[in-house]
PDB file of C-alpha atoms in Angstrom:
ATOM      1  CA  UNK E 106      38.493  47.047  50.172  1.00  0.00           C
ATOM      2  CA  UNK E 107      35.378  48.454  52.244  1.00  0.00           C
ATOM      3  CA  UNK E 108      36.402  46.485  55.159  1.00  0.00           C
ATOM      4  CA  UNK E 109      32.853  45.211  55.025  1.00  0.00           C
ATOM      5  CA  UNK E 110      32.529  41.511  56.935  1.00  0.00           C
ATOM      6  CA  UNK E 111      31.315  38.536  54.699  1.00  0.00           C
ATOM      7  CA  UNK E 112      30.332  35.129  55.483  1.00  0.00           C
ATOM      8  CA  UNK E 113      30.495  31.766  54.381  1.00  0.00           C
ATOM      9  CA  UNK E 114      26.702  31.607  53.259  1.00  0.00           C
ATOM     10  CA  UNK E 115      26.991  35.029  51.582  1.00  0.00           C
ATOM     11  CA  UNK E 116      30.473  33.655  49.526  1.00  0.00           C
ATOM     12  CA  UNK E 117      28.788  30.778  48.574  1.00  0.00           C
ATOM     13  CA  UNK E 118      25.405  32.671  47.297  1.00  0.00           C
ATOM     14  CA  UNK E 119      27.232  34.900  45.033  1.00  0.00           C
ATOM     15  CA  UNK E 120      29.250  32.442  43.729  1.00  0.00           C
ATOM     16  CA  UNK E 121      25.987  30.379  42.818  1.00  0.00           C
ATOM     17  CA  UNK E 122      24.687  33.879  41.484  1.00  0.00           C
ATOM     18  CA  UNK E 123      27.911  34.233  39.322  1.00  0.00           C
ATOM     19  CA  UNK E 124      27.560  30.658  38.144  1.00  0.00           C
ATOM     20  CA  UNK E 125      23.849  31.190  36.912  1.00  0.00           C
ATOM     21  CA  UNK E 126      24.851  34.269  35.228  1.00  0.00           C
ATOM     22  CA  UNK E 127      27.778  32.934  33.868  1.00  0.00           C
ATOM     23  CA  UNK E 128      25.080  30.343  32.325  1.00  0.00           C
ATOM     24  CA  UNK E 129      26.288  27.556  29.811  1.00  0.00           C
ATOM     25  CA  UNK E 130      25.738  23.603  30.578  1.00  0.00           C
ATOM     26  CA  UNK E 131      23.377  22.826  33.916  1.00  0.00           C
ATOM     27  CA  UNK E 132      24.454  25.800  35.988  1.00  0.00           C
ATOM     28  CA  UNK E 133      22.318  24.834  38.731  1.00  0.00           C
ATOM     29  CA  UNK E 134      24.416  21.612  39.026  1.00  0.00           C
ATOM     30  CA  UNK E 135      27.057  24.198  41.154  1.00  0.00           C
ATOM     31  CA  UNK E 136      25.972  23.827  44.668  1.00  0.00           C
ATOM     32  CA  UNK E 137      29.142  26.206  45.794  1.00  0.00           C
ATOM     33  CA  UNK E 138      29.308  23.447  48.964  1.00  0.00           C
ATOM     34  CA  UNK E 139      31.235  23.467  52.097  1.00  0.00           C
ATOM     35  CA  UNK E 140      34.014  21.658  50.729  1.00  0.00           C
ATOM     36  CA  UNK E 141      33.809  23.971  47.611  1.00  0.00           C
ATOM     37  CA  UNK E 142      33.919  26.728  50.143  1.00  0.00           C
ATOM     38  CA  UNK E 143      36.992  25.689  52.111  1.00  0.00           C
ATOM     39  CA  UNK E 144      39.144  25.446  49.007  1.00  0.00           C
ATOM     40  CA  UNK E 145      38.039  28.938  47.563  1.00  0.00           C
ATOM     41  CA  UNK E 146      39.581  30.141  51.109  1.00  0.00           C
ATOM     42  CA  UNK E 147      42.446  28.253  50.618  1.00  0.00           C
ATOM     43  CA  UNK E 148      42.947  28.952  46.969  1.00  0.00           C
ATOM     44  CA  UNK E 149      42.323  33.162  47.907  1.00  0.00           C
ATOM     45  CA  UNK E 150      44.214  33.040  51.195  1.00  0.00           C
ATOM     46  CA  UNK E 151      41.048  33.686  53.283  1.00  0.00           C
ATOM     47  CA  UNK E 152      40.896  33.193  56.812  1.00  0.00           C
ATOM     48  CA  UNK E 153      37.992  32.588  59.171  1.00  0.00           C
ATOM     49  CA  UNK E 154      38.482  34.970  62.122  1.00  0.00           C
ATOM     50  CA  UNK E 155      37.279  36.940  65.008  1.00  0.00           C
ATOM     51  CA  UNK E 156      36.607  40.921  64.022  1.00  0.00           C
ATOM     52  CA  UNK E 157      38.988  42.829  66.869  1.00  0.00           C
ATOM     53  CA  UNK E 158      38.533  46.370  67.552  1.00  0.00           C
ATOM     54  CA  UNK E 159      36.378  48.694  65.095  1.00  0.00           C
ATOM     55  CA  UNK E 160      39.150  50.160  62.529  1.00  0.00           C
ATOM     56  CA  UNK E 161      36.881  50.349  59.755  1.00  0.00           C
ATOM     57  CA  UNK E 162      36.150  53.319  58.511  1.00  0.00           C
ATOM     58  CA  UNK E 163      32.400  54.456  59.004  1.00  0.00           C
ATOM     59  CA  UNK E 164      30.646  56.716  56.390  1.00  0.00           C
ATOM     60  CA  UNK E 165      29.738  59.805  58.375  1.00  0.00           C
ATOM     61  CA  UNK E 166      27.281  60.653  56.040  1.00  0.00           C
ATOM     62  CA  UNK E 167      25.165  57.230  56.084  1.00  0.00           C
ATOM     63  CA  UNK E 168      25.844  57.308  60.326  1.00  0.00           C
ATOM     64  CA  UNK E 169      24.030  60.372  60.579  1.00  0.00           C
ATOM     65  CA  UNK E 170      21.028  59.621  58.037  1.00  0.00           C
ATOM     66  CA  UNK E 171      20.485  56.697  60.542  1.00  0.00           C
ATOM     67  CA  UNK E 172      20.532  58.939  63.069  1.00  0.00           C
ATOM     68  CA  UNK E 173      17.888  61.068  62.344  1.00  0.00           C
ATOM     69  CA  UNK E 174      15.824  57.752  60.794  1.00  0.00           C
ATOM     70  CA  UNK E 175      16.266  55.857  64.232  1.00  0.00           C
ATOM     71  CA  UNK E 176      15.092  59.137  66.002  1.00  0.00           C
ATOM     72  CA  UNK E 177      11.855  59.103  63.737  1.00  0.00           C
ATOM     73  CA  UNK E 178      11.395  55.521  64.846  1.00  0.00           C
ATOM     74  CA  UNK E 179      11.678  55.910  68.517  1.00  0.00           C
ATOM     75  CA  UNK E 180       9.161  58.847  68.884  1.00  0.00           C
ATOM     76  CA  UNK E 181       6.611  56.238  67.908  1.00  0.00           C
ATOM     77  CA  UNK E 182       7.087  54.411  70.615  1.00  0.00           C
ATOM     78  CA  UNK E 183       6.762  54.695  74.465  1.00  0.00           C
ATOM     79  CA  UNK E 184       9.896  55.316  76.376  1.00  0.00           C
ATOM     80  CA  UNK E 185       9.116  52.475  78.815  1.00  0.00           C
ATOM     81  CA  UNK E 186       9.078  50.223  75.730  1.00  0.00           C
ATOM     82  CA  UNK E 187      12.798  51.020  73.994  1.00  0.00           C
ATOM     83  CA  UNK E 188      16.198  49.790  75.464  1.00  0.00           C
ATOM     84  CA  UNK E 189      19.219  51.738  74.843  1.00  0.00           C
ATOM     85  CA  UNK E 190      21.594  48.865  73.133  1.00  0.00           C
ATOM     86  CA  UNK E 191      24.120  51.470  72.498  1.00  0.00           C
ATOM     87  CA  UNK E 192      27.627  49.646  72.659  1.00  0.00           C
ATOM     88  CA  UNK E 193      26.100  46.544  73.674  1.00  0.00           C
ATOM     89  CA  UNK E 194      28.101  44.891  70.952  1.00  0.00           C
ATOM     90  CA  UNK E 195      25.747  42.332  70.215  1.00  0.00           C
ATOM     91  CA  UNK E 196      28.135  40.832  67.497  1.00  0.00           C
ATOM     92  CA  UNK E 197      31.582  41.715  69.065  1.00  0.00           C
ATOM     93  CA  UNK E 198      32.318  37.961  68.931  1.00  0.00           C
ATOM     94  CA  UNK E 199      31.151  37.483  65.558  1.00  0.00           C
ATOM     95  CA  UNK E 200      33.374  35.285  62.927  1.00  0.00           C
ATOM     96  CA  UNK E 201      34.121  36.681  59.368  1.00  0.00           C
ATOM     97  CA  UNK E 202      36.139  35.727  56.524  1.00  0.00           C
ATOM     98  CA  UNK E 203      39.466  37.925  56.378  1.00  0.00           C
ATOM     99  CA  UNK E 204      42.384  37.996  53.979  1.00  0.00           C
ATOM    100  CA  UNK E 205      45.190  36.351  55.746  1.00  0.00           C
ATOM    101  CA  UNK E 206      47.201  39.846  55.705  1.00  0.00           C
ATOM    102  CA  UNK E 207      44.366  42.248  57.447  1.00  0.00           C
ATOM    103  CA  UNK E 208      45.911  41.796  60.837  1.00  0.00           C
ATOM    104  CA  UNK E 209      44.067  42.224  64.548  1.00  0.00           C
TER     105      UNK E 209
END
């Protein structure tokens, strides 16, 4: 609901943690395997897709806080050692899990 992309390993790790919290007999036997993940995706209508565009909402206060923090970090380096990667899009084509109802 917060437009935060998630990955398969993140879902699997969270499922293992929930299983440990629930306890019961042999909680460590649940492995959240790739097969389990595929069935979970099918059951909950989740697709693995490339996110396109930048439509997710951004918290302006967080951006401004990070901008201030980044400035103080950069000040510690020589300008010749700083690479400007503004709008480089390092993760532009990474795939994430999305509900099928979400469109690009």
